């Protein structure tokens, strides 16, 4: 598999994929990511960003969206949640950090990069951008419940990284400074960081989940893009397996009344439920069921494929139209019992049968950027042209 996206951000993509770092690490001058102040200005000035797409952070606290959107102000119906550029400008002038949330959905080049990163890592990668005025700070000491790859694109920012105070936090266990002991706070505030680094444009920083980070801008305005690497855990998988038990009547049976009053009833209910779980999961491990539904549950977090409707649909392709495979548009593939190929596109699925299924499987597996045509496929001309048209419409191919 090509690792062009990851290789544009860090020096050794293959080693990173084989051995994701378990400690914070920084790389100097390895990123070619192009996302600057002009791009930020274009996004904000356009006047179409919704409150879910922008956050303002002042003195370590998120500003209420009503303070920088049209909420409560006279505006065309339906646009109350749109971000007001004048308010954003005022907050930036006051030293607030601007967070462009879900940048992979609002800035196409970042979306394309995240889609490719997702293909290379097998994780649904997303991105935010953080613009911090000189001498200011967005968030102080905290950890994230997922790993992040920070890429500096403008200015500089100093980061202090500390080993976790709580190892491997889950998604429902976010940072809460009030739960940190005084001894740990003393380590974070006055102890020597595990890593302290000032990132310059082109530098990257890997922060594993749970690692404490404290970042603040220098004398330059700082802009960085943060790529989120979500964590898949046995806890998540167990939760999905438990949710699936709702389809079995034995697990929908009512427990005895008085559960809250009687220790005997609680013990009986626990024994019954434990027995049901043991029997169910023993059978599951002996005869594994089709797990494609589990995959689909996870794939729903993937970014949908890019369709390029104006480029790909008009005019209609011919047998000699040059196209390229876009393997990263496939969030996952499964072979059906009938021999069909089911391709998940993030927001939908498409299924191929017989010879076209084999052709599509080979194209996706090759993951090549070389152009090809319908005429070059090992299919009858009519079927080949129909397949190319479908691949273009689903985003699994694009015109070369």
PDB file of C-alpha atoms in Angstrom, residues 32-252:
ATOM      1  CA  UNK A  32       4.736  19.445   3.462  1.00  0.00           C
ATOM      2  CA  UNK A  33       1.202  20.268   4.610  1.00  0.00           C
ATOM      3  CA  UNK A  34      -0.048  23.509   3.048  1.00  0.00           C
ATOM      4  CA  UNK A  35      -2.685  25.219   5.169  1.00  0.00           C
ATOM      5  CA  UNK A  36      -2.014  28.850   5.934  1.00  0.00           C
ATOM      6  CA  UNK A  37      -3.611  32.027   7.169  1.00  0.00           C
ATOM      7  CA  UNK A  38      -5.105  32.715   3.724  1.00  0.00           C
ATOM      8  CA  UNK A  39      -7.029  29.449   3.951  1.00  0.00           C
ATOM      9  CA  UNK A  40      -8.266  30.292   7.457  1.00  0.00           C
ATOM     10  CA  UNK A  41      -9.328  33.725   6.278  1.00  0.00           C
ATOM     11  CA  UNK A  42     -11.162  32.295   3.279  1.00  0.00           C
ATOM     12  CA  UNK A  43     -13.066  29.853   5.465  1.00  0.00           C
ATOM     13  CA  UNK A  44     -14.095  32.445   8.032  1.00  0.00           C
ATOM     14  CA  UNK A  45     -14.713  35.294   5.588  1.00  0.00           C
ATOM     15  CA  UNK A  46     -16.984  33.183   3.415  1.00  0.00           C
ATOM     16  CA  UNK A  47     -19.742  33.611   5.954  1.00  0.00           C
ATOM     17  CA  UNK A  48     -21.146  30.085   5.754  1.00  0.00           C
ATOM     18  CA  UNK A  49     -19.510  28.321   8.696  1.00  0.00           C
ATOM     19  CA  UNK A  50     -21.966  27.099  11.317  1.00  0.00           C
ATOM     20  CA  UNK A  51     -21.384  27.222  15.078  1.00  0.00           C
ATOM     21  CA  UNK A  52     -20.535  23.490  15.068  1.00  0.00           C
ATOM     22  CA  UNK A  53     -17.630  24.266  12.742  1.00  0.00           C
ATOM     23  CA  UNK A  54     -15.944  27.018  14.779  1.00  0.00           C
ATOM     24  CA  UNK A  55     -15.037  27.359  18.448  1.00  0.00           C
ATOM     25  CA  UNK A  56     -13.494  30.338  20.216  1.00  0.00           C
ATOM     26  CA  UNK A  57     -11.357  29.694  23.286  1.00  0.00           C
ATOM     27  CA  UNK A  58     -10.463  32.483  25.712  1.00  0.00           C
ATOM     28  CA  UNK A  59      -8.468  31.977  28.916  1.00  0.00           C
ATOM     29  CA  UNK A  60      -8.760  28.225  28.594  1.00  0.00           C
ATOM     30  CA  UNK A  61     -12.562  28.256  28.326  1.00  0.00           C
ATOM     31  CA  UNK A  62     -14.777  27.830  25.284  1.00  0.00           C
ATOM     32  CA  UNK A  63     -16.758  30.967  24.451  1.00  0.00           C
ATOM     33  CA  UNK A  64     -20.539  30.497  24.205  1.00  0.00           C
ATOM     34  CA  UNK A  65     -21.432  30.204  20.477  1.00  0.00           C
ATOM     35  CA  UNK A  66     -24.108  32.896  20.853  1.00  0.00           C
ATOM     36  CA  UNK A  67     -21.289  35.387  21.399  1.00  0.00           C
ATOM     37  CA  UNK A  68     -19.855  34.954  17.908  1.00  0.00           C
ATOM     38  CA  UNK A  69     -22.823  33.775  15.804  1.00  0.00           C
ATOM     39  CA  UNK A  70     -25.969  35.590  14.651  1.00  0.00           C
ATOM     40  CA  UNK A  71     -28.006  34.068  17.485  1.00  0.00           C
ATOM     41  CA  UNK A  72     -30.440  36.685  18.797  1.00  0.00           C
ATOM     42  CA  UNK A  73     -29.455  39.147  16.066  1.00  0.00           C
ATOM     43  CA  UNK A  74     -31.476  40.250  13.030  1.00  0.00           C
ATOM     44  CA  UNK A  75     -30.502  37.934  10.204  1.00  0.00           C
ATOM     45  CA  UNK A  76     -32.116  36.063   7.340  1.00  0.00           C
ATOM     46  CA  UNK A  77     -34.180  33.101   8.625  1.00  0.00           C
ATOM     47  CA  UNK A  78     -32.193  29.895   8.877  1.00  0.00           C
ATOM     48  CA  UNK A  79     -28.832  31.616   9.427  1.00  0.00           C
ATOM     49  CA  UNK A  80     -28.872  32.224  13.188  1.00  0.00           C
ATOM     50  CA  UNK A  81     -26.122  29.615  13.701  1.00  0.00           C
ATOM     51  CA  UNK A  82     -23.797  31.147  11.104  1.00  0.00           C
ATOM     52  CA  UNK A  83     -20.528  32.536  12.480  1.00  0.00           C
ATOM     53  CA  UNK A  84     -20.164  36.343  12.435  1.00  0.00           C
ATOM     54  CA  UNK A  85     -16.792  37.348  11.040  1.00  0.00           C
ATOM     55  CA  UNK A  86     -16.799  40.660  12.930  1.00  0.00           C
ATOM     56  CA  UNK A  87     -17.146  38.834  16.248  1.00  0.00           C
ATOM     57  CA  UNK A  88     -14.462  36.297  15.373  1.00  0.00           C
ATOM     58  CA  UNK A  89     -12.134  39.171  14.467  1.00  0.00           C
ATOM     59  CA  UNK A  90     -12.809  40.854  17.790  1.00  0.00           C
ATOM     60  CA  UNK A  91     -12.052  37.682  19.749  1.00  0.00           C
ATOM     61  CA  UNK A  92      -8.839  37.070  17.790  1.00  0.00           C
ATOM     62  CA  UNK A  93      -7.816  40.641  18.588  1.00  0.00           C
ATOM     63  CA  UNK A  94      -8.422  39.909  22.270  1.00  0.00           C
ATOM     64  CA  UNK A  95      -6.090  36.908  22.151  1.00  0.00           C
ATOM     65  CA  UNK A  96      -8.652  34.119  21.756  1.00  0.00           C
ATOM     66  CA  UNK A  97      -7.803  30.893  19.968  1.00  0.00           C
ATOM     67  CA  UNK A  98      -9.931  30.052  16.932  1.00  0.00           C
ATOM     68  CA  UNK A  99     -10.661  26.368  16.442  1.00  0.00           C
ATOM     69  CA  UNK A 100     -11.821  25.241  13.013  1.00  0.00           C
ATOM     70  CA  UNK A 101     -13.700  22.081  13.956  1.00  0.00           C
ATOM     71  CA  UNK A 102     -14.093  19.180  11.501  1.00  0.00           C
ATOM     72  CA  UNK A 103     -11.759  20.818   9.031  1.00  0.00           C
ATOM     73  CA  UNK A 104     -11.882  17.633   6.951  1.00  0.00           C
ATOM     74  CA  UNK A 105     -15.486  18.566   6.079  1.00  0.00           C
ATOM     75  CA  UNK A 106     -14.991  22.265   5.385  1.00  0.00           C
ATOM     76  CA  UNK A 107     -11.663  22.423   3.513  1.00  0.00           C
ATOM     77  CA  UNK A 108     -11.425  19.986   0.603  1.00  0.00           C
ATOM     78  CA  UNK A 109      -7.625  19.503   0.517  1.00  0.00           C
ATOM     79  CA  UNK A 110      -7.670  18.507   4.199  1.00  0.00           C
ATOM     80  CA  UNK A 111     -10.660  16.240   3.546  1.00  0.00           C
ATOM     81  CA  UNK A 112      -8.814  14.489   0.718  1.00  0.00           C
ATOM     82  CA  UNK A 113      -5.752  14.112   2.939  1.00  0.00           C
ATOM     83  CA  UNK A 114      -7.805  12.664   5.818  1.00  0.00           C
ATOM     84  CA  UNK A 115      -9.534  10.244   3.480  1.00  0.00           C
ATOM     85  CA  UNK A 116      -6.165   8.993   2.294  1.00  0.00           C
ATOM     86  CA  UNK A 117      -4.778   8.883   5.851  1.00  0.00           C
ATOM     87  CA  UNK A 118      -7.784   6.801   6.862  1.00  0.00           C
ATOM     88  CA  UNK A 119      -7.018   4.352   4.066  1.00  0.00           C
ATOM     89  CA  UNK A 120      -3.365   4.069   5.057  1.00  0.00           C
ATOM     90  CA  UNK A 121      -3.951   3.687   8.803  1.00  0.00           C
ATOM     91  CA  UNK A 122      -7.273   1.819   8.867  1.00  0.00           C
ATOM     92  CA  UNK A 123      -8.693   4.500  11.202  1.00  0.00           C
ATOM     93  CA  UNK A 124     -11.297   7.189  10.442  1.00  0.00           C
ATOM     94  CA  UNK A 125      -8.962  10.204  10.668  1.00  0.00           C
ATOM     95  CA  UNK A 126     -10.407  13.681  11.238  1.00  0.00           C
ATOM     96  CA  UNK A 127      -8.815  17.126  11.568  1.00  0.00           C
ATOM     97  CA  UNK A 128      -9.173  20.451  13.401  1.00  0.00           C
ATOM     98  CA  UNK A 129      -7.101  23.604  13.014  1.00  0.00           C
ATOM     99  CA  UNK A 130      -6.032  25.934  15.837  1.00  0.00           C
ATOM    100  CA  UNK A 131      -5.116  29.582  15.312  1.00  0.00           C
ATOM    101  CA  UNK A 132      -3.594  31.171  18.434  1.00  0.00           C
ATOM    102  CA  UNK A 133      -2.498  34.834  18.466  1.00  0.00           C
ATOM    103  CA  UNK A 134       1.065  35.581  19.560  1.00  0.00           C
ATOM    104  CA  UNK A 135       1.712  35.317  23.268  1.00  0.00           C
ATOM    105  CA  UNK A 136      -1.628  33.613  23.925  1.00  0.00           C
ATOM    106  CA  UNK A 137      -2.764  30.166  24.990  1.00  0.00           C
ATOM    107  CA  UNK A 138      -5.819  28.160  24.076  1.00  0.00           C
ATOM    108  CA  UNK A 139      -5.984  25.134  26.369  1.00  0.00           C
ATOM    109  CA  UNK A 140      -3.576  24.597  29.263  1.00  0.00           C
ATOM    110  CA  UNK A 141      -2.596  21.187  30.704  1.00  0.00           C
ATOM    111  CA  UNK A 142      -4.983  18.449  29.534  1.00  0.00           C
ATOM    112  CA  UNK A 143      -5.087  15.087  27.790  1.00  0.00           C
ATOM    113  CA  UNK A 144      -7.158  13.759  24.906  1.00  0.00           C
ATOM    114  CA  UNK A 145      -8.945  10.420  24.769  1.00  0.00           C
ATOM    115  CA  UNK A 146      -7.474   9.781  21.320  1.00  0.00           C
ATOM    116  CA  UNK A 147      -3.990  10.183  19.896  1.00  0.00           C
ATOM    117  CA  UNK A 148      -3.221  13.276  17.824  1.00  0.00           C
ATOM    118  CA  UNK A 149      -0.665  14.238  15.225  1.00  0.00           C
ATOM    119  CA  UNK A 150      -0.036  17.979  15.330  1.00  0.00           C
ATOM    120  CA  UNK A 151       1.418  19.637  12.235  1.00  0.00           C
ATOM    121  CA  UNK A 152       2.634  23.236  12.495  1.00  0.00           C
ATOM    122  CA  UNK A 153       1.894  25.271   9.360  1.00  0.00           C
ATOM    123  CA  UNK A 154       2.358  28.943  10.379  1.00  0.00           C
ATOM    124  CA  UNK A 155       4.326  30.643  13.146  1.00  0.00           C
ATOM    125  CA  UNK A 156       5.508  28.720  16.168  1.00  0.00           C
ATOM    126  CA  UNK A 157       4.127  27.139  19.300  1.00  0.00           C
ATOM    127  CA  UNK A 158       5.826  25.703  22.359  1.00  0.00           C
ATOM    128  CA  UNK A 159       4.586  22.400  23.752  1.00  0.00           C
ATOM    129  CA  UNK A 160       5.282  20.711  27.056  1.00  0.00           C
ATOM    130  CA  UNK A 161       4.525  16.984  27.155  1.00  0.00           C
ATOM    131  CA  UNK A 162       4.170  14.961  30.350  1.00  0.00           C
ATOM    132  CA  UNK A 163       3.553  11.262  30.945  1.00  0.00           C
ATOM    133  CA  UNK A 164      -0.090  10.387  31.762  1.00  0.00           C
ATOM    134  CA  UNK A 165      -1.750  10.863  35.115  1.00  0.00           C
ATOM    135  CA  UNK A 166      -4.358   8.320  33.953  1.00  0.00           C
ATOM    136  CA  UNK A 167      -3.337   5.633  31.489  1.00  0.00           C
ATOM    137  CA  UNK A 168      -5.358   4.908  28.342  1.00  0.00           C
ATOM    138  CA  UNK A 169      -8.468   7.021  29.065  1.00  0.00           C
ATOM    139  CA  UNK A 170     -11.637   5.987  27.256  1.00  0.00           C
ATOM    140  CA  UNK A 171     -13.904   8.361  25.366  1.00  0.00           C
ATOM    141  CA  UNK A 172     -16.209   8.808  28.357  1.00  0.00           C
ATOM    142  CA  UNK A 173     -13.232   9.594  30.625  1.00  0.00           C
ATOM    143  CA  UNK A 174     -12.201  13.090  29.438  1.00  0.00           C
ATOM    144  CA  UNK A 175      -9.731  15.340  31.193  1.00  0.00           C
ATOM    145  CA  UNK A 176     -10.901  16.676  34.545  1.00  0.00           C
ATOM    146  CA  UNK A 177      -8.291  18.769  36.300  1.00  0.00           C
ATOM    147  CA  UNK A 178     -10.216  18.615  39.572  1.00  0.00           C
ATOM    148  CA  UNK A 179      -9.465  14.892  39.812  1.00  0.00           C
ATOM    149  CA  UNK A 180      -5.703  15.348  39.501  1.00  0.00           C
ATOM    150  CA  UNK A 181      -3.846  15.008  42.809  1.00  0.00           C
ATOM    151  CA  UNK A 182      -1.750  17.840  44.205  1.00  0.00           C
ATOM    152  CA  UNK A 183       1.372  15.724  43.717  1.00  0.00           C
ATOM    153  CA  UNK A 184       0.541  15.230  40.042  1.00  0.00           C
ATOM    154  CA  UNK A 185      -0.230  18.923  39.611  1.00  0.00           C
ATOM    155  CA  UNK A 186       3.127  19.727  41.130  1.00  0.00           C
ATOM    156  CA  UNK A 187       4.786  17.389  38.612  1.00  0.00           C
ATOM    157  CA  UNK A 188       2.920  19.010  35.710  1.00  0.00           C
ATOM    158  CA  UNK A 189       3.535  22.614  36.755  1.00  0.00           C
ATOM    159  CA  UNK A 190       7.049  22.518  38.118  1.00  0.00           C
ATOM    160  CA  UNK A 191       8.536  19.186  37.047  1.00  0.00           C
ATOM    161  CA  UNK A 192      10.702  18.646  33.984  1.00  0.00           C
ATOM    162  CA  UNK A 193       8.515  17.740  31.000  1.00  0.00           C
ATOM    163  CA  UNK A 194       9.108  14.467  29.209  1.00  0.00           C
ATOM    164  CA  UNK A 195       9.455  16.581  26.069  1.00  0.00           C
ATOM    165  CA  UNK A 196       9.482  20.333  25.516  1.00  0.00           C
ATOM    166  CA  UNK A 197       9.605  21.545  21.943  1.00  0.00           C
ATOM    167  CA  UNK A 198       8.843  24.678  19.940  1.00  0.00           C
ATOM    168  CA  UNK A 199       7.267  23.687  16.650  1.00  0.00           C
ATOM    169  CA  UNK A 200       8.080  25.632  13.492  1.00  0.00           C
ATOM    170  CA  UNK A 201       6.311  25.338  10.116  1.00  0.00           C
ATOM    171  CA  UNK A 202       6.909  21.833   8.769  1.00  0.00           C
ATOM    172  CA  UNK A 203       7.388  20.265  12.207  1.00  0.00           C
ATOM    173  CA  UNK A 204       5.128  17.520  13.539  1.00  0.00           C
ATOM    174  CA  UNK A 205       4.347  16.270  17.035  1.00  0.00           C
ATOM    175  CA  UNK A 206       2.792  12.939  18.026  1.00  0.00           C
ATOM    176  CA  UNK A 207       0.816  12.921  21.289  1.00  0.00           C
ATOM    177  CA  UNK A 208      -0.503   9.504  22.374  1.00  0.00           C
ATOM    178  CA  UNK A 209      -3.875   9.467  24.125  1.00  0.00           C
ATOM    179  CA  UNK A 210      -3.672  10.249  27.808  1.00  0.00           C
ATOM    180  CA  UNK A 211      -0.424  12.211  27.501  1.00  0.00           C
ATOM    181  CA  UNK A 212      -0.650  15.631  29.140  1.00  0.00           C
ATOM    182  CA  UNK A 213       0.092  18.525  26.812  1.00  0.00           C
ATOM    183  CA  UNK A 214       0.355  22.228  27.444  1.00  0.00           C
ATOM    184  CA  UNK A 215       0.786  24.478  24.408  1.00  0.00           C
ATOM    185  CA  UNK A 216       1.212  28.222  24.052  1.00  0.00           C
ATOM    186  CA  UNK A 217       2.086  30.543  21.176  1.00  0.00           C
ATOM    187  CA  UNK A 218       5.423  32.352  21.092  1.00  0.00           C
ATOM    188  CA  UNK A 219       5.942  35.853  19.702  1.00  0.00           C
ATOM    189  CA  UNK A 220       4.439  34.622  16.417  1.00  0.00           C
ATOM    190  CA  UNK A 221       0.846  33.858  15.589  1.00  0.00           C
ATOM    191  CA  UNK A 222       0.525  30.074  15.576  1.00  0.00           C
ATOM    192  CA  UNK A 223      -1.501  27.893  13.240  1.00  0.00           C
ATOM    193  CA  UNK A 224      -1.450  24.132  13.399  1.00  0.00           C
ATOM    194  CA  UNK A 225      -3.595  21.277  12.144  1.00  0.00           C
ATOM    195  CA  UNK A 226      -4.399  18.486  14.574  1.00  0.00           C
ATOM    196  CA  UNK A 227      -5.183  15.076  13.076  1.00  0.00           C
ATOM    197  CA  UNK A 228      -7.188  12.817  15.405  1.00  0.00           C
ATOM    198  CA  UNK A 229      -6.431   9.095  15.517  1.00  0.00           C
ATOM    199  CA  UNK A 230      -9.458   7.465  17.205  1.00  0.00           C
ATOM    200  CA  UNK A 231      -8.874   4.571  19.559  1.00  0.00           C
ATOM    201  CA  UNK A 232     -10.566   1.212  19.107  1.00  0.00           C
ATOM    202  CA  UNK A 233     -10.585  -0.762  22.366  1.00  0.00           C
ATOM    203  CA  UNK A 234     -11.943  -4.039  23.732  1.00  0.00           C
ATOM    204  CA  UNK A 235     -14.282  -1.841  25.789  1.00  0.00           C
ATOM    205  CA  UNK A 236     -15.812  -0.427  22.595  1.00  0.00           C
ATOM    206  CA  UNK A 237     -16.123  -3.883  21.045  1.00  0.00           C
ATOM    207  CA  UNK A 238     -17.706  -5.315  24.197  1.00  0.00           C
ATOM    208  CA  UNK A 239     -20.237  -2.482  24.176  1.00  0.00           C
ATOM    209  CA  UNK A 240     -21.202  -3.222  20.576  1.00  0.00           C
ATOM    210  CA  UNK A 241     -21.586  -6.926  21.374  1.00  0.00           C
ATOM    211  CA  UNK A 242     -23.772  -6.113  24.369  1.00  0.00           C
ATOM    212  CA  UNK A 243     -25.972  -3.798  22.281  1.00  0.00           C
ATOM    213  CA  UNK A 244     -26.525  -6.645  19.826  1.00  0.00           C
ATOM    214  CA  UNK A 245     -28.065  -8.744  22.622  1.00  0.00           C
ATOM    215  CA  UNK A 246     -31.233  -6.671  22.355  1.00  0.00           C
ATOM    216  CA  UNK A 247     -32.320  -8.884  19.463  1.00  0.00           C
ATOM    217  CA  UNK A 248     -32.435 -11.950  21.753  1.00  0.00           C
ATOM    218  CA  UNK A 249     -35.597 -12.371  23.775  1.00  0.00           C
ATOM    219  CA  UNK A 250     -33.840 -13.914  26.772  1.00  0.00           C
ATOM    220  CA  UNK A 251     -32.052 -10.627  27.395  1.00  0.00           C
ATOM    221  CA  UNK A 252     -35.300  -8.663  27.117  1.00  0.00           C
TER     222      UNK A 252
END
